[in-house]
Short mmCIF file of N, CA, C and O in Angstrom, two decimals:
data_model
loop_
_atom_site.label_atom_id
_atom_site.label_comp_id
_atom_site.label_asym_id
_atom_site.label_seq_id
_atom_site.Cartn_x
_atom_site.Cartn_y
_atom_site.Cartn_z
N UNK A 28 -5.59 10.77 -13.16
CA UNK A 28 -4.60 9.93 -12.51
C UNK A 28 -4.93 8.46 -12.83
O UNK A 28 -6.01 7.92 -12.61
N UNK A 29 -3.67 7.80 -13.48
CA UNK A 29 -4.48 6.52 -13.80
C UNK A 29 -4.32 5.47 -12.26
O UNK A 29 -3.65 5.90 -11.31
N UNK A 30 -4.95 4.21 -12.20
CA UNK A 30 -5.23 3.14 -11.30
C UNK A 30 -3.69 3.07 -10.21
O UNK A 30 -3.68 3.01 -8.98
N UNK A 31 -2.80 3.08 -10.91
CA UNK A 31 -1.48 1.92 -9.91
C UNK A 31 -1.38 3.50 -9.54
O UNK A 31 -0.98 3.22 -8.41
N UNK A 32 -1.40 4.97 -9.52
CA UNK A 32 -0.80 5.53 -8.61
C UNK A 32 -1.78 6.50 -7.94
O UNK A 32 -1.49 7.33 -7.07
N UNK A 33 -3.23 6.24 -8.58
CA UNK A 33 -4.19 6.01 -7.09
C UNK A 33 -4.27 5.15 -6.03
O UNK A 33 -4.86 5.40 -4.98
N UNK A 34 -3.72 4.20 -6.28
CA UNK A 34 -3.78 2.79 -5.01
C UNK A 34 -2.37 3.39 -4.74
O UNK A 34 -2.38 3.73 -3.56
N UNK A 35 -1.21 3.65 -5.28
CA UNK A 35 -0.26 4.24 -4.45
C UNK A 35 0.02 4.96 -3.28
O UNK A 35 0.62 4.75 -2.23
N UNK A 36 -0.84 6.20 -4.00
CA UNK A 36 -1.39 7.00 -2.89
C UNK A 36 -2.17 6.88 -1.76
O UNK A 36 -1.85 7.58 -0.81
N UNK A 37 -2.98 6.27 -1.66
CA UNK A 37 -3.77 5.41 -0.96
C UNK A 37 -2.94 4.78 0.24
O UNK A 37 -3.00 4.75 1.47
N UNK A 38 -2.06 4.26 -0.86
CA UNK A 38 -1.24 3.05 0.12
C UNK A 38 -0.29 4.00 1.37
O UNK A 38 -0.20 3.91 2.59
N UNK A 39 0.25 4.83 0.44
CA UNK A 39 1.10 5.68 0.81
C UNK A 39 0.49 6.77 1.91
O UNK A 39 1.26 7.48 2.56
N UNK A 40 -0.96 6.85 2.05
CA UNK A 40 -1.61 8.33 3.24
C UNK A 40 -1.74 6.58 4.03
O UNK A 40 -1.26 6.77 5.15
N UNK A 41 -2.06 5.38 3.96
CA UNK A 41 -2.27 4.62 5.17
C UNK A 41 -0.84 4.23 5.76
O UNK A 41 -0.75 4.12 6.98
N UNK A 42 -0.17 4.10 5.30
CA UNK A 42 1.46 3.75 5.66
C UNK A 42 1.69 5.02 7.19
O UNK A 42 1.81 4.80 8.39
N UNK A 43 1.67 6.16 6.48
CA UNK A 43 1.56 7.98 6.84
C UNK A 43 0.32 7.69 8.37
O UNK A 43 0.83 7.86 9.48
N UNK A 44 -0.60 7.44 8.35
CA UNK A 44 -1.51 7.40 8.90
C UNK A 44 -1.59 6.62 10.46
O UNK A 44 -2.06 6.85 11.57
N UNK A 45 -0.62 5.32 9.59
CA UNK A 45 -0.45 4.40 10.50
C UNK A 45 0.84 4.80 11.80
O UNK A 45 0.95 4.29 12.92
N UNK A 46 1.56 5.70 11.25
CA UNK A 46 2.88 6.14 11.69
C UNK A 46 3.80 5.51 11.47
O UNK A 46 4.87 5.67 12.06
N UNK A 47 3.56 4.41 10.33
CA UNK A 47 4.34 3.49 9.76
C UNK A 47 5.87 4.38 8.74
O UNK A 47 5.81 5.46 8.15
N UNK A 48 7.39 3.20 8.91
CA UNK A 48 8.03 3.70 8.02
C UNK A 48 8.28 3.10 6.79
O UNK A 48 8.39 1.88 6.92
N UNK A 49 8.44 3.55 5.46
CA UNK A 49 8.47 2.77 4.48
C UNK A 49 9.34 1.52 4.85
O UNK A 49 9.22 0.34 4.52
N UNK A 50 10.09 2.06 5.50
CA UNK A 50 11.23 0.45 6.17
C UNK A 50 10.82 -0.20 6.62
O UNK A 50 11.37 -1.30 6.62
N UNK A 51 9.63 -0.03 7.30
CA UNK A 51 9.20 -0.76 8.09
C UNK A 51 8.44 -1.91 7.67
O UNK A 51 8.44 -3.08 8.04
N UNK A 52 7.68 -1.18 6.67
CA UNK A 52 6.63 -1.60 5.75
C UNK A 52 7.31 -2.71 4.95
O UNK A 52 6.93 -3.88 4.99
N UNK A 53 8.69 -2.13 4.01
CA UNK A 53 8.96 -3.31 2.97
C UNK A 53 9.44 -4.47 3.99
O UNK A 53 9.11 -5.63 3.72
N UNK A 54 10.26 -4.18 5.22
CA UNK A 54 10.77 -5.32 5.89
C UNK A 54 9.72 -6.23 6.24
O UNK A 54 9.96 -7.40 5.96
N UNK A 55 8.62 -6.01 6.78
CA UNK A 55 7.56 -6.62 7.25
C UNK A 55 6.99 -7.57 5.94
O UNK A 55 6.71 -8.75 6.20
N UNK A 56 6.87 -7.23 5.00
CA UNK A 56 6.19 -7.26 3.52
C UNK A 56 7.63 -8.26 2.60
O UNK A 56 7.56 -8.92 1.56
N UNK A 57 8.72 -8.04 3.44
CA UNK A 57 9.62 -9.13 2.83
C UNK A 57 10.28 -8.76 1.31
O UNK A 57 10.75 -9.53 0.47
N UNK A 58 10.13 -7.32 1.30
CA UNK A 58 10.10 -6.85 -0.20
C UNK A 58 11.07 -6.05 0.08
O UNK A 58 11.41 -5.96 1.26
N UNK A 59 11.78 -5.27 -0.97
CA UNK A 59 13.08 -4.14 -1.10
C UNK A 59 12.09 -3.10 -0.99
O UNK A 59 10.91 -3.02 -1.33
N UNK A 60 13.31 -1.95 -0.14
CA UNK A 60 12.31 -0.61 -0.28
C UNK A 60 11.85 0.07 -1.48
O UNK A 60 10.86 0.76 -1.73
N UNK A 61 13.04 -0.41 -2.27
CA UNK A 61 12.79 0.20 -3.72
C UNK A 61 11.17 -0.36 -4.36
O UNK A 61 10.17 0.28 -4.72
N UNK A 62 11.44 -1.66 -4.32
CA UNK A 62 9.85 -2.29 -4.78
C UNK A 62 8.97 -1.92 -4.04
O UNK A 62 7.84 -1.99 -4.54
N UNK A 63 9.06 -1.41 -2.65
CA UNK A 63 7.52 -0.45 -1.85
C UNK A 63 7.53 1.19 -2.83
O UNK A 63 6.66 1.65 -3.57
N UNK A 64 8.50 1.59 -2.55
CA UNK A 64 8.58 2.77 -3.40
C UNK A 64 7.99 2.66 -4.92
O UNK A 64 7.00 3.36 -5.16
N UNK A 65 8.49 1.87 -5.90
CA UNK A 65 7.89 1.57 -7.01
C UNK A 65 6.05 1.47 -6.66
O UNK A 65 5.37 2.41 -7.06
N UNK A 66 5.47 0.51 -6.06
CA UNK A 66 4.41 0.83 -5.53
C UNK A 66 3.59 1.95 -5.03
O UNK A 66 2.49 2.35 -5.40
N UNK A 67 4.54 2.46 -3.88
CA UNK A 67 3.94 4.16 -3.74
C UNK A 67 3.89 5.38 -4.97
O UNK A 67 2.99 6.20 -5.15
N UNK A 68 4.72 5.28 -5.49
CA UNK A 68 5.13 5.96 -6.73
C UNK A 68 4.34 6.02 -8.09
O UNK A 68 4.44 6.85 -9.00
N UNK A 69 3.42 4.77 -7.95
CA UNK A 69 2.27 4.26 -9.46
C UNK A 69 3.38 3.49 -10.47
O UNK A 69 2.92 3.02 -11.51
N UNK A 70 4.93 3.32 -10.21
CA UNK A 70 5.47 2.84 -11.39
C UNK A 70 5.15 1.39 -11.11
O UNK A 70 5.87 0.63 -11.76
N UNK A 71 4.11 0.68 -10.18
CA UNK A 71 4.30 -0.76 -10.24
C UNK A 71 2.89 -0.59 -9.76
O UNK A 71 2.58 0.43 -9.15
N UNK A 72 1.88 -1.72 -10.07
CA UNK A 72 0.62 -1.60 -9.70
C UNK A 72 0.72 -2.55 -8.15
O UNK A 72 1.23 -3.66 -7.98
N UNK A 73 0.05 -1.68 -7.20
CA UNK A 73 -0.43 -2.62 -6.03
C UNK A 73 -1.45 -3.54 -6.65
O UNK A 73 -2.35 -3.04 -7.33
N UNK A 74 -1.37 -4.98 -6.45
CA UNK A 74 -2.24 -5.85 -6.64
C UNK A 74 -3.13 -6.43 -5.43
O UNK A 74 -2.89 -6.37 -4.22
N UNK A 75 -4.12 -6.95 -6.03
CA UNK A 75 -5.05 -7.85 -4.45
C UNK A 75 -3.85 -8.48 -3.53
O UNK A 75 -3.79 -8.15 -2.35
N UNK A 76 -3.19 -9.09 -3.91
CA UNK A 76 -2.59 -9.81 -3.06
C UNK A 76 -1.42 -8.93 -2.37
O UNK A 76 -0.91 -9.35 -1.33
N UNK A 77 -1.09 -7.99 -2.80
CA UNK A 77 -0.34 -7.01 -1.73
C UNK A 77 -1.19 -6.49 -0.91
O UNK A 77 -0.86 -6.13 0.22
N UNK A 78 -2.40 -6.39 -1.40
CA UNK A 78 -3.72 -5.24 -0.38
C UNK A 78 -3.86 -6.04 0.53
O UNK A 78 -4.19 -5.55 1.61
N UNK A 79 -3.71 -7.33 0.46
CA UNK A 79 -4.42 -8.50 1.14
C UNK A 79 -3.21 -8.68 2.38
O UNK A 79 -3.50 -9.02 3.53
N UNK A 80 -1.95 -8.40 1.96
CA UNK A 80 -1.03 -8.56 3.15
C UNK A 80 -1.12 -7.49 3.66
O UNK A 80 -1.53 -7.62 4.81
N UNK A 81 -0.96 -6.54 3.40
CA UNK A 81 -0.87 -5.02 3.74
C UNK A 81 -2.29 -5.01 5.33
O UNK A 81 -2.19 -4.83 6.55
N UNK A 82 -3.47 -5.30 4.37
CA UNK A 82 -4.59 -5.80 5.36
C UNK A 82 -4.26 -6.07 6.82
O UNK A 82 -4.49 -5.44 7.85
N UNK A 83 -3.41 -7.61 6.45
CA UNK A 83 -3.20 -8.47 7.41
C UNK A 83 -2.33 -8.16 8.39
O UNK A 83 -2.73 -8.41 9.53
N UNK A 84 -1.19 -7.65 8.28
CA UNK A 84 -0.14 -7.37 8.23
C UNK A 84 -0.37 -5.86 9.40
O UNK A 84 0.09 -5.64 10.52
N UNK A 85 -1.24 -5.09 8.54
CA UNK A 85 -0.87 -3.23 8.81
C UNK A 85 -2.42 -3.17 9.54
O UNK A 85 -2.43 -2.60 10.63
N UNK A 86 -3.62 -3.64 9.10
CA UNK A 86 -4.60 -3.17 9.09
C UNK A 86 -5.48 -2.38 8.39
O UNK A 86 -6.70 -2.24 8.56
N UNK A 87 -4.73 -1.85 7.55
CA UNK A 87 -5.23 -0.87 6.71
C UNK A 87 -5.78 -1.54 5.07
O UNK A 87 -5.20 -1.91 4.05
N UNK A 88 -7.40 -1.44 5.58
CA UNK A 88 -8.11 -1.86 4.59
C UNK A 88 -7.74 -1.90 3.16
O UNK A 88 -7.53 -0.94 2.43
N UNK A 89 -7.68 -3.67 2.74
CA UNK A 89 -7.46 -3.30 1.26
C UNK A 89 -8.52 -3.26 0.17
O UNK A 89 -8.22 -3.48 -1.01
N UNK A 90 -9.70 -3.00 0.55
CA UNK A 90 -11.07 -2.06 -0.65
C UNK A 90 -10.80 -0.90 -0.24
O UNK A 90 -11.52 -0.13 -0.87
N UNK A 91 -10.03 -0.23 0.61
CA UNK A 91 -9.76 0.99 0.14
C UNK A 91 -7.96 1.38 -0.36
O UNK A 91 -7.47 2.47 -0.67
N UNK A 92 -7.44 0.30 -0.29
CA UNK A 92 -6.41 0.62 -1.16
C UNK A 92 -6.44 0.30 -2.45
O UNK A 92 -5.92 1.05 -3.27
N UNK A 93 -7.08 -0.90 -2.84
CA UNK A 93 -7.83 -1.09 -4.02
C UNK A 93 -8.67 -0.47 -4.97
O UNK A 93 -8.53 -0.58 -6.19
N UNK A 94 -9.75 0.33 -4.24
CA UNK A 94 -10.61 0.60 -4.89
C UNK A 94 -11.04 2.46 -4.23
O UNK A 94 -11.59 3.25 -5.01
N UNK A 95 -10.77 2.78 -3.17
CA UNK A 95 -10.89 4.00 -2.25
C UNK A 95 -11.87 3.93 -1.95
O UNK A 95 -12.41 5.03 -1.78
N UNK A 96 -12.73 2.69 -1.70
CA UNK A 96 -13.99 2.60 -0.84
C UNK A 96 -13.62 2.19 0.62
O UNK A 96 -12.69 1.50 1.04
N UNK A 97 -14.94 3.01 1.43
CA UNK A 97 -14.26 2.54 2.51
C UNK A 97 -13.28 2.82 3.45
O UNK A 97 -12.23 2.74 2.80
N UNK A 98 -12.92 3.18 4.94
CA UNK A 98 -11.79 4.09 5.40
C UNK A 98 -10.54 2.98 5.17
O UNK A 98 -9.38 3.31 5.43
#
């Protein structure tokens, strides 16, 4: 599995986890659902600076959406 749709996934079981909805997520994040989806999906790489809002934002650690270290 290459990098952008391991951090997808990632992104995508903390979203799941959180009881979060993808709607919820892109509205908060200021982004189209389509561009969260592209993200969950691996067709767009999550970068630091999405992990970093996501962080802020959700709580959900971004060294482990980044990297899967870490809960």
């Amino acid at each position: 599995m290459n990098i952008a749709k391991e951090r997808g996934q990632r992104l995508k079981e903390g979203i799941r986890r959180k009881g979060l909805t993808q709607g919820e997520v892109a509205e908060t994040l200021e982004m189209s659902l389509s561009g969260l989806t592209y993200l969950l999906s691996g067709r767009s790489m999550v970068k630091p600076i999405h992990a970093y809002a996501i962080e802020f934002k959700f709580n959900i650690k971004s060294e482990w959406i980044l990297t899967g270290q870490g809960t």
